[in-house]
Short mmCIF file of C-alpha atoms in Angstrom, two decimals:
data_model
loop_
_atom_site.label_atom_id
_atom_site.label_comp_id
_atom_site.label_asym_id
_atom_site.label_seq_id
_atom_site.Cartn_x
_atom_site.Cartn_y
_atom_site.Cartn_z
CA UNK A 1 111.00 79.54 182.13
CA UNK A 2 111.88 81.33 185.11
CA UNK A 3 110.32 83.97 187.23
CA UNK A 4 112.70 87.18 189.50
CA UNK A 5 111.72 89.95 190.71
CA UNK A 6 114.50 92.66 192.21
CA UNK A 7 113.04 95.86 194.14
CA UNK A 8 114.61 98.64 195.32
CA UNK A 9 112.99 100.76 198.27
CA UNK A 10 113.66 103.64 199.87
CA UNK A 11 113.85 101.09 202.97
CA UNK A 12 115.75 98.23 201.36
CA UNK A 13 115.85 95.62 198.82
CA UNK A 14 113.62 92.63 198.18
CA UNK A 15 114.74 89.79 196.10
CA UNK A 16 112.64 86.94 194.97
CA UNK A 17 112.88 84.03 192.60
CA UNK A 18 111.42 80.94 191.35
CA UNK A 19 112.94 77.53 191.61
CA UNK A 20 111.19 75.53 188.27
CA UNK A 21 113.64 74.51 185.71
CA UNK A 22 112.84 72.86 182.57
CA UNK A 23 113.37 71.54 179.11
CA UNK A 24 109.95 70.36 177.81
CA UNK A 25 106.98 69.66 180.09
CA UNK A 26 108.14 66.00 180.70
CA UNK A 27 111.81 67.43 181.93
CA UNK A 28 111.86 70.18 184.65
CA UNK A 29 113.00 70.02 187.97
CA UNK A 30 113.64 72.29 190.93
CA UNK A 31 117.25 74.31 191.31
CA UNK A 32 117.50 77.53 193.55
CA UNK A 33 118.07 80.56 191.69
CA UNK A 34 119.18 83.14 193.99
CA UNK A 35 122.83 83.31 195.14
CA UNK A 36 123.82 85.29 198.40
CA UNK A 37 127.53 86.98 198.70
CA UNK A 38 126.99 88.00 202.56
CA UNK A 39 129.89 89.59 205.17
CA UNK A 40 128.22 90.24 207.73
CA UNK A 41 128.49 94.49 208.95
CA UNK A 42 130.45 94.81 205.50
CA UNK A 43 128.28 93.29 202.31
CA UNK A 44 125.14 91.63 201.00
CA UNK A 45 125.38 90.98 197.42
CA UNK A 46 122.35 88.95 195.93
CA UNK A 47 122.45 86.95 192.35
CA UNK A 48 119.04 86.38 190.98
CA UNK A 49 119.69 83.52 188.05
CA UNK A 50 117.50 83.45 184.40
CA UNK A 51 118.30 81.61 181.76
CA UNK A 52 120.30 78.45 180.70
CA UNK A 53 121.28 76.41 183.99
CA UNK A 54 124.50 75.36 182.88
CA UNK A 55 125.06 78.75 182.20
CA UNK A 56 123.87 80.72 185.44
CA UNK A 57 125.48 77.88 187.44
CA UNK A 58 129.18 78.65 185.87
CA UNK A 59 129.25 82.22 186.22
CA UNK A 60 128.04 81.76 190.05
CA UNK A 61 130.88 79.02 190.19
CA UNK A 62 133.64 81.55 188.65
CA UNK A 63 132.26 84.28 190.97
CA UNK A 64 132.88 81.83 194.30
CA UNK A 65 136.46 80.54 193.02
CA UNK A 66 137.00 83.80 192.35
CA UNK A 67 135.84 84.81 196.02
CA UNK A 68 137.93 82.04 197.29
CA UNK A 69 141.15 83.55 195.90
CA UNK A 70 142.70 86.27 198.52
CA UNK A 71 145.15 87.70 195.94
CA UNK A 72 141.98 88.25 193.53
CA UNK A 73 139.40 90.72 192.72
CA UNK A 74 136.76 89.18 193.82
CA UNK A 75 132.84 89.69 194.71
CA UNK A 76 134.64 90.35 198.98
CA UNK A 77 136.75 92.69 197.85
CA UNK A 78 134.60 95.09 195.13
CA UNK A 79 134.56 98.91 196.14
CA UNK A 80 130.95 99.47 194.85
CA UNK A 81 128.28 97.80 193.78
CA UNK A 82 129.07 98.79 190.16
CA UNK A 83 132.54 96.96 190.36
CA UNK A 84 130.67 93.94 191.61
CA UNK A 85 128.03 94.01 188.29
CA UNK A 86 131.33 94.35 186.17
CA UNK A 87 132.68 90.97 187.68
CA UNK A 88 129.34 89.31 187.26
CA UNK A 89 129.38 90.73 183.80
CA UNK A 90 132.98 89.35 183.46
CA UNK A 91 132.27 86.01 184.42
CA UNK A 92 129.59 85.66 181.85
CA UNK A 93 131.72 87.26 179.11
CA UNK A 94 133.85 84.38 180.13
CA UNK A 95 131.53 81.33 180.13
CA UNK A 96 130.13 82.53 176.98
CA UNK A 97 133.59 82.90 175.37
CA UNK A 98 133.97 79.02 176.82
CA UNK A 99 130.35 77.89 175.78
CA UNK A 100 128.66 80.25 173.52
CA UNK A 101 130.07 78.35 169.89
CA UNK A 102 129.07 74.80 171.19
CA UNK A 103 125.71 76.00 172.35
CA UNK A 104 125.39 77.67 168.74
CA UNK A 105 125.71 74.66 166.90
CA UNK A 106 122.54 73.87 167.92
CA UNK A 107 121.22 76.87 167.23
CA UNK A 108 121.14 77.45 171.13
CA UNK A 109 122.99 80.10 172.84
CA UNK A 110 124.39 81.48 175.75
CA UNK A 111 121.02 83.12 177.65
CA UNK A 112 122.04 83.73 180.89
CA UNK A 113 120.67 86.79 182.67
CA UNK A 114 121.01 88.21 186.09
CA UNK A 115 119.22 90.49 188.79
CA UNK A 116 122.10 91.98 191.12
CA UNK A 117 121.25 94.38 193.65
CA UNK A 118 123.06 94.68 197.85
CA UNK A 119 124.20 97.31 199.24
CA UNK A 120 128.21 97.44 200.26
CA UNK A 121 128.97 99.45 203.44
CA UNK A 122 129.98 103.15 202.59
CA UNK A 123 127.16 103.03 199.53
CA UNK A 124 123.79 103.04 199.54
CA UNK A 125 121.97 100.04 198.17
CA UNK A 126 122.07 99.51 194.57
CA UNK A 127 119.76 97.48 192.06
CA UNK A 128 121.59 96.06 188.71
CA UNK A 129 120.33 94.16 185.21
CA UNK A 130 122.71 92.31 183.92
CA UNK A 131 121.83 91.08 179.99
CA UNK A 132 122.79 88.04 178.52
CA UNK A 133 125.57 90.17 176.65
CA UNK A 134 127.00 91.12 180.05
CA UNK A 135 126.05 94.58 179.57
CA UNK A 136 123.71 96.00 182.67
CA UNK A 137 121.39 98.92 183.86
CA UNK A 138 120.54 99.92 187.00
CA UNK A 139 117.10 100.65 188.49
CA UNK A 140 116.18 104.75 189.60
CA UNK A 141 113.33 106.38 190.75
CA UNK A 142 110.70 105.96 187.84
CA UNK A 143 111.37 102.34 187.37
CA UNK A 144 112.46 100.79 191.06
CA UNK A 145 112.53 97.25 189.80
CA UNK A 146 113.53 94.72 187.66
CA UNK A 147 112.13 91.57 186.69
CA UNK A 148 113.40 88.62 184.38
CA UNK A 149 111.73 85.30 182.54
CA UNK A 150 108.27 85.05 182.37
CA UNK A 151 107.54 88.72 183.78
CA UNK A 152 104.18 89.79 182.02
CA UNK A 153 101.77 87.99 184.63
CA UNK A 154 103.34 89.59 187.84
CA UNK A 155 104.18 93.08 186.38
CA UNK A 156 100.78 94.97 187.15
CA UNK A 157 100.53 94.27 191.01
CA UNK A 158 103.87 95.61 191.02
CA UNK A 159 103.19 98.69 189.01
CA UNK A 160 99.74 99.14 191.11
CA UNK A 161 101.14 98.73 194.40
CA UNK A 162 104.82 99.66 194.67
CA UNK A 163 106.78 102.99 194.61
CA UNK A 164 110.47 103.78 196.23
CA UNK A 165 108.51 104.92 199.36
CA UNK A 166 106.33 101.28 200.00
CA UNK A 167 107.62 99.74 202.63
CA UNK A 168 109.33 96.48 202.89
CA UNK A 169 106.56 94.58 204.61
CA UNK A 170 103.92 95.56 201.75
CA UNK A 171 106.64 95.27 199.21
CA UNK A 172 107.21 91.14 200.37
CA UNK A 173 103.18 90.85 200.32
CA UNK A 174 102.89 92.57 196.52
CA UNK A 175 105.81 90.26 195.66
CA UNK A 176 104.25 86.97 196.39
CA UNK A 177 101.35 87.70 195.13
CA UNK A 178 103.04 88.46 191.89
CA UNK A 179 104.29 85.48 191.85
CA UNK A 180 100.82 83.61 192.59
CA UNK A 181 99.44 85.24 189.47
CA UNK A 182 102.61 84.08 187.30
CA UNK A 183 102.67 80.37 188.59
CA UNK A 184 98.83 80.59 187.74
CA UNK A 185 99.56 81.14 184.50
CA UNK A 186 102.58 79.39 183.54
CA UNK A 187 103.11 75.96 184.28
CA UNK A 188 107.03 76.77 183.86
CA UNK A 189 107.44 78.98 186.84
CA UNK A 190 107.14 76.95 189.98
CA UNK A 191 107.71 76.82 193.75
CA UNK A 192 109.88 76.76 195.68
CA UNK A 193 109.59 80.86 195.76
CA UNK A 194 113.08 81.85 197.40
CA UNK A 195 112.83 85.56 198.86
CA UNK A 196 115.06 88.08 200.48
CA UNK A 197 114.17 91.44 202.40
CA UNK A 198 116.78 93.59 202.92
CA UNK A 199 116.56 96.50 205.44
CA UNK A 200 118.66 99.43 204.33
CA UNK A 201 122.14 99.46 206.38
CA UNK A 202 121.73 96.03 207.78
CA UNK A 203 124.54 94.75 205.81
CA UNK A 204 123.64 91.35 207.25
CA UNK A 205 120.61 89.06 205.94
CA UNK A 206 118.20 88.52 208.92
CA UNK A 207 114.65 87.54 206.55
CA UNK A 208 114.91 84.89 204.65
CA UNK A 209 112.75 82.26 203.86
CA UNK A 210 111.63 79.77 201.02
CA UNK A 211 108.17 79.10 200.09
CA UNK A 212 107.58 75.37 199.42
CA UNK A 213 104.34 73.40 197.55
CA UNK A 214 101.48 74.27 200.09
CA UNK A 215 103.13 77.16 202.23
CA UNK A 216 100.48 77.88 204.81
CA UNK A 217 101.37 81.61 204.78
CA UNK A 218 101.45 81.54 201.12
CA UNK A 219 98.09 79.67 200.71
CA UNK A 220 96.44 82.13 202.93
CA UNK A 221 97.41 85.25 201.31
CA UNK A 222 96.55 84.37 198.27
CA UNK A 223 92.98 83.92 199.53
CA UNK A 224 93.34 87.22 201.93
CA UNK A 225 94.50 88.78 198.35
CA UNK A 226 91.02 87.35 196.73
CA UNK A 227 88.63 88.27 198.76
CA UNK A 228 90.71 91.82 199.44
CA UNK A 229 90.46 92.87 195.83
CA UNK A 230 86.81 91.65 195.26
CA UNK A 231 85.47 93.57 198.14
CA UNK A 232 87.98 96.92 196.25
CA UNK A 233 85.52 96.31 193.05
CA UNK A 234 82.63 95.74 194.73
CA UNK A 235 83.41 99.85 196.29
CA UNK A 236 84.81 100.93 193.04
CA UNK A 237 82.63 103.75 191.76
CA UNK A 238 79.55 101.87 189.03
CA UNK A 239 79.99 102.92 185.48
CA UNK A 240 77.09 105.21 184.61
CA UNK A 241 75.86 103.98 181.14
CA UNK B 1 99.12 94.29 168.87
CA UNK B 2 95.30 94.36 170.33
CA UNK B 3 93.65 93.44 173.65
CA UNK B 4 90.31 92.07 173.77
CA UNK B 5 88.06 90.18 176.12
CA UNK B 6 84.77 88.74 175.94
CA UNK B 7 83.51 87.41 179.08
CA UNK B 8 80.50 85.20 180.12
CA UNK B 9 78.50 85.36 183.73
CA UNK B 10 75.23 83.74 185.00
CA UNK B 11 74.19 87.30 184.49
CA UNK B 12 74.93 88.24 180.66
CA UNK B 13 78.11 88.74 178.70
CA UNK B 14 80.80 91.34 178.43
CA UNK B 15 82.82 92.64 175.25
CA UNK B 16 85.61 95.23 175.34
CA UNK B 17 88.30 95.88 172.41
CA UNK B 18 91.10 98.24 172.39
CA UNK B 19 91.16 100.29 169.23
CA UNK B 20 94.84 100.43 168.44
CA UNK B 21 96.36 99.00 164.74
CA UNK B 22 100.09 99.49 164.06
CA UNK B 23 102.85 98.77 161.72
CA UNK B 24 105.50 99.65 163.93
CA UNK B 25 105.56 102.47 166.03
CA UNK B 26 105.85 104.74 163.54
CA UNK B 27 102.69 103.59 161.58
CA UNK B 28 99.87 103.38 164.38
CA UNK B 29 96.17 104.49 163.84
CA UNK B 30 92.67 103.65 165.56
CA UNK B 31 90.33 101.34 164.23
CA UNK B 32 86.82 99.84 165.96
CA UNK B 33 87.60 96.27 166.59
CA UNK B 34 84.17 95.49 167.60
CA UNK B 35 81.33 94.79 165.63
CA UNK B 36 77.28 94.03 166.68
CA UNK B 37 74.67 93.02 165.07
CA UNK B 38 71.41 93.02 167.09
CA UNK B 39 68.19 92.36 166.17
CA UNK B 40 66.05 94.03 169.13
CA UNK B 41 64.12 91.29 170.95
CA UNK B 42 65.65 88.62 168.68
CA UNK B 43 69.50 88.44 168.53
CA UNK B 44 72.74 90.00 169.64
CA UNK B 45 76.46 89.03 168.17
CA UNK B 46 79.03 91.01 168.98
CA UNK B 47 82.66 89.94 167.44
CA UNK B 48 85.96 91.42 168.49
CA UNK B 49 88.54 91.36 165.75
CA UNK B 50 92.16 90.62 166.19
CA UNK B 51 95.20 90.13 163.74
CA UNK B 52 95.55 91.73 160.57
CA UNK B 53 93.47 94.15 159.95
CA UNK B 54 92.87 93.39 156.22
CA UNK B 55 91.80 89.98 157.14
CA UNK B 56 89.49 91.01 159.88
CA UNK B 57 87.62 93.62 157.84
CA UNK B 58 87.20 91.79 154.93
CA UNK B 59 85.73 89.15 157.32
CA UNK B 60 83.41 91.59 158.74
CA UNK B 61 82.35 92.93 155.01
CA UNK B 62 81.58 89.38 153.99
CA UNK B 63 79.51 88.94 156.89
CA UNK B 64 77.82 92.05 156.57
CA UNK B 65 77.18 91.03 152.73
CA UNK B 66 75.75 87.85 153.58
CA UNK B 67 73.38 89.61 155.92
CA UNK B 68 71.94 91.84 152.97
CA UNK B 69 70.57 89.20 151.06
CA UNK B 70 67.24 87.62 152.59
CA UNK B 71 67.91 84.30 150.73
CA UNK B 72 71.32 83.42 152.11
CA UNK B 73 72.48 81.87 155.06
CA UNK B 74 73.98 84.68 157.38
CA UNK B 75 73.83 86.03 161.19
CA UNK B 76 70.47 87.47 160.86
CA UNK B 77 68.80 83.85 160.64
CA UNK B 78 70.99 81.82 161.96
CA UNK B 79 69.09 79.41 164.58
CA UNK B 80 72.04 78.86 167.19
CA UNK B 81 75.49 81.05 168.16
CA UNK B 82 76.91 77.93 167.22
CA UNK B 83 75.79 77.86 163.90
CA UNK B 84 76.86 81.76 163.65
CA UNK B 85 80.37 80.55 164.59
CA UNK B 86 80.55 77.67 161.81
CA UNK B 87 79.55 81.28 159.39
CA UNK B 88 82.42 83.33 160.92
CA UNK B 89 84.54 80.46 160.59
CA UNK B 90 83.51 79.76 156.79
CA UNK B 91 84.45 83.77 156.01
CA UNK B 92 87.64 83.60 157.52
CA UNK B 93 88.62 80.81 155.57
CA UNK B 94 86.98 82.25 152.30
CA UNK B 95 89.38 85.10 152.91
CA UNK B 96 92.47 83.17 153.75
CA UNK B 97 92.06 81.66 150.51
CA UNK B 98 92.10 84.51 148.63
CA UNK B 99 94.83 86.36 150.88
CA UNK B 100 96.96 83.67 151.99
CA UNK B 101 98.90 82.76 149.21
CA UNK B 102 99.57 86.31 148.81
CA UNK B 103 100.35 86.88 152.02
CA UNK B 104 102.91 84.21 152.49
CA UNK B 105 104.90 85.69 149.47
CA UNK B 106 105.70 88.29 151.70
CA UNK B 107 106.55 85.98 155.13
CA UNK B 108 103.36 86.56 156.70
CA UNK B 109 100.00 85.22 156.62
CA UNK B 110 95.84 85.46 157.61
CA UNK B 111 96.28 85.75 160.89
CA UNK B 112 92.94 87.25 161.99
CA UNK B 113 91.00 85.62 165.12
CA UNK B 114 87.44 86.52 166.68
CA UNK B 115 85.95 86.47 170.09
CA UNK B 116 82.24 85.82 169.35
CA UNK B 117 79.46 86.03 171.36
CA UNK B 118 75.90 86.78 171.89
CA UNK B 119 72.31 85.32 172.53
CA UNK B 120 69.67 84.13 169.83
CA UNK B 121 66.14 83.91 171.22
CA UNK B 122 65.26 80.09 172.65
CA UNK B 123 69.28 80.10 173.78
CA UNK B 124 71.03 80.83 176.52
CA UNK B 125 74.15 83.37 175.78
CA UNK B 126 77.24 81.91 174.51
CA UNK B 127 80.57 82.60 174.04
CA UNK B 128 83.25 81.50 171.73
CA UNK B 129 87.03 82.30 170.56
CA UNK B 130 87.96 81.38 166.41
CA UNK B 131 91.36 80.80 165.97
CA UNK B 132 93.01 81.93 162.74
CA UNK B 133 92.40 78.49 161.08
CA UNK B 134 88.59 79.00 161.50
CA UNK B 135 88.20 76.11 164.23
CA UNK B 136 86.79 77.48 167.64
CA UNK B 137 86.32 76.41 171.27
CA UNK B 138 83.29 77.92 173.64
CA UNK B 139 83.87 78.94 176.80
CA UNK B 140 82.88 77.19 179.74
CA UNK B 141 82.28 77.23 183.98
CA UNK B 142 85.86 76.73 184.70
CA UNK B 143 87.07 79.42 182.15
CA UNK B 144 84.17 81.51 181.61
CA UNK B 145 86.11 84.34 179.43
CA UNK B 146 88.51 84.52 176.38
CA UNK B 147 90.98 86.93 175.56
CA UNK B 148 92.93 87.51 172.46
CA UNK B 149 96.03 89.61 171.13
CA UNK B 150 98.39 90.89 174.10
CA UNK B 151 96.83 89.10 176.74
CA UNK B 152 99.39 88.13 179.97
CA UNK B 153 99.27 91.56 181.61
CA UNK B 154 95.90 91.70 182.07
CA UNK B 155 94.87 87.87 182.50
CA UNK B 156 95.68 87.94 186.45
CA UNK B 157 93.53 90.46 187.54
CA UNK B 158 90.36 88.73 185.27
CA UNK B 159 91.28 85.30 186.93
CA UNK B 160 91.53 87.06 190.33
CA UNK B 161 87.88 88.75 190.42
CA UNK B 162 85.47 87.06 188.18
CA UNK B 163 83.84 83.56 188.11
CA UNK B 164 80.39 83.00 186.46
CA UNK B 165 78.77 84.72 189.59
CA UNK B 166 80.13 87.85 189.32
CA UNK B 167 78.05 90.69 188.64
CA UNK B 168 77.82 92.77 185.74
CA UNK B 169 78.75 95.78 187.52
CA UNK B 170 82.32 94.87 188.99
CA UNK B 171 83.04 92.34 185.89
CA UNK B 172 82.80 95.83 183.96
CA UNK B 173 85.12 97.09 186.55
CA UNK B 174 87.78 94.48 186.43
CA UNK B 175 87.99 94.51 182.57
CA UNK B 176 88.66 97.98 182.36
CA UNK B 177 91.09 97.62 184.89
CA UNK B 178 92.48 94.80 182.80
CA UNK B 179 92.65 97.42 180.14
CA UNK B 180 94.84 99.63 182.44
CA UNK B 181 97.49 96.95 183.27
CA UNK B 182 97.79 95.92 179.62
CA UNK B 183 97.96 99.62 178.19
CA UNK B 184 100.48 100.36 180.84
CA UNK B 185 102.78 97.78 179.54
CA UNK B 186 102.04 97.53 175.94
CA UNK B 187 102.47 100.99 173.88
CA UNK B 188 100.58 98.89 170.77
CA UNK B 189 97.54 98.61 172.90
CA UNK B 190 95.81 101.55 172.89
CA UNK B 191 92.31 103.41 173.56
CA UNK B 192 89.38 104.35 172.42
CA UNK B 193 88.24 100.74 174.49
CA UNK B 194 84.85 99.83 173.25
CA UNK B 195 82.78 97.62 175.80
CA UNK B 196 79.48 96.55 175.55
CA UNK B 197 77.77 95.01 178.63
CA UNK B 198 74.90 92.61 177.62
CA UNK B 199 72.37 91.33 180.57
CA UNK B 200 71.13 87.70 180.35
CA UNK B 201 67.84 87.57 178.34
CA UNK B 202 67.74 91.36 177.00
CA UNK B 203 68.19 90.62 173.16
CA UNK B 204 68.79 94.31 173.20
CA UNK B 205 72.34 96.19 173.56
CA UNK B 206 71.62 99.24 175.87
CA UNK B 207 74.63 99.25 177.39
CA UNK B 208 77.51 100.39 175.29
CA UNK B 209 79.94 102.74 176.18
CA UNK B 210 83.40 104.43 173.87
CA UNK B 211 86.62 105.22 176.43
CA UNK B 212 88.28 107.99 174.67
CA UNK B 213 91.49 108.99 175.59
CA UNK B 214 91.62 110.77 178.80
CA UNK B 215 87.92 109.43 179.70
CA UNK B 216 86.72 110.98 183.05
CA UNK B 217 85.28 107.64 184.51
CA UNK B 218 88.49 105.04 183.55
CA UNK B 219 90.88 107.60 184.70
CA UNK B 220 89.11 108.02 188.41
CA UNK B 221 88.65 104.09 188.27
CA UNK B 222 92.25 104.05 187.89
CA UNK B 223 93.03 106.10 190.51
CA UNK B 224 90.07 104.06 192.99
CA UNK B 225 91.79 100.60 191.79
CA UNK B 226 95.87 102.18 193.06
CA UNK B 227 93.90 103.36 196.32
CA UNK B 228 92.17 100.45 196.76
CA UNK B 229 94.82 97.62 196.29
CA UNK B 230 97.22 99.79 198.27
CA UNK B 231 94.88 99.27 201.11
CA UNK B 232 94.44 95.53 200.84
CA UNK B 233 98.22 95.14 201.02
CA UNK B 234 98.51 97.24 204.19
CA UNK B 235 95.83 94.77 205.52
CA UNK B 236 97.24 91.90 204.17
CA UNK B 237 98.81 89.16 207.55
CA UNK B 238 102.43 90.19 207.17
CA UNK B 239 104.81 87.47 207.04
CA UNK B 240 106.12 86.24 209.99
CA UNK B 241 110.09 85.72 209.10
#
């Protein structure tokens, strides 16, 4: 399984993902699932990978050849952010052309999925889901984020806590601990957590960082988070029976 | 789909059951998926029902018949909850052997399951989950509740707040709350929520409680519980990037 989370604020975007892969508990192993397009003053374009590996690691690699190409429309080169989600969408229409009736004849498929969101100069910042299809939404007001794999454990927090106004710094904290409460519950969704904030009109990725096995920040908010909401029951209003 | 929980603390047991049954979204009604039977200063069993809802009232009624005759082995003279759960388990299978066959004509099958729980004079309170094939486990220190039907959304918030020392009070709290996140995400969850609230020893239920639609106390709750978590976050050590 997998576990991403895209958000889209009114102050940027946070992106967040997972690094467990597996086939059977006795096979898994770690692979990064977020992919980062970045010019710096021009672009930030963020791939959030779910899905079959061989599958979300082709389209990625057609999207950099691609990039690598001058003459080509490429991922450097897209207008909008809604270009860019039509090349991603592209590039899977392509691997599953290429893969999609071998993986069928054992009765697997082509499963790939993909959060996209950035922010190209000239636009504002723009949130996409991409299906396994290749056919994509993208997030508004009501609904200011998407999620893909295993995404019933870490939904509520987000639901709770965030709205287009949250900022980014509450946004990152909600984040990881919706991720705590999915790894709690599925064995398939494991560190390292990868995550990206994204202040609107930065165009360049200054926060970054990867959560490993034992992250002392990590670790502690999770326990911060424990006591925090115990002490909001213990103040909650008592049912009168 | 259905979301119950039965839960068991150092200070009594807690039952809650949404009251939804649907055949696709077009073909929804409300049913009571909790049933007691209490003997005042002797016994309380409380099951929650979940599956098809054929199965889990005809469970119920055979139960209930047993109970009526003074010279047959039933819930009313039971000497242990363990011996009421080998009873429960003996109805569901009388029933999936009068169904089942039937039932698998048409691709489906007995798939009711239980949460039972309760306290017989000379025990202490126990608590148990039967699976659709009539075996059972009981719950115990590490994983001192059981839930059943659509259970991710609302499984962090339970494993967050409550261990065996929890109080009555905010272990009420966090299952309605539970109740929220897993109505908010799951249109074939749905209230009235019926919760009963049994302290240690009592043998007696005075503490029962219907949330209809609209209910004055779970809708402030919900609004306390946003407030509250929002306020955790903001004090939350932000990450240092």
């Amino acid at each position: 399984m997998t576990y991403c989370v895209g958000i889209i604020l009114d102050s940027g975007l946070i992106f967040a993902s997972d690094s467990r892969t597996h086939a059977g508990v006795d096979n898994f192993a770690s692979f990064c699932k977020l992919s980062l397009f970045e010019q710096t003053g021009d672009r930030v374009i963020v791939l959030l990978s779910s899905g079959n590996l061989g599958g979300t690691q082709a389209v990625i690699s057609h999207l950099r050849q691609q990039g690598a190409r001058p003459d080509c429309p490429s991922l450097w080169n897209a207008g909008s952010m809604f270009d860019v989600a039509l090349l991603v969408s592209d590039a899977m229409r392509l691997v599953d052309k290429r893969d999609g009736p071998h993986l069928a004849k054992n009765e697997s498929g082509f499963h790939a999925s993909f959060i996209l969101g950035g922010q190209i100069k000239g636009e504002p910042p723009r949130l996409f889901r991409l299906y396994a299809e290749g056919n994509f939404i993208e997030a508004g007001d009501q609904t200011p984020y998407f999620q893909t794999g295993e995404t019933k454990y870490g939904k509520p927090i987000i639901d709770w806590a965030i709205t287009r106004s949250t900022t980014l710094g509450d946004a990152t904290k909600c984040v990881l601990v919706s991720f705590e409460s999915t790894m709690r519950s599925n064995l398939s969704v494991g560190m390292p957590i990868d995550l990206i904030c994204y202040p609107l009109d930065s165009l360049a990725v200054t926060m970054r960082r990867r959560f490993d096995p034992g992250d002392h920040y990590f670790t502690a908010l999770s326990k911060e988070w424990n006591a925090g909401i115990r002490e909001v029951f213990s103040h909650l209003t008592d049912l009168e029976w």
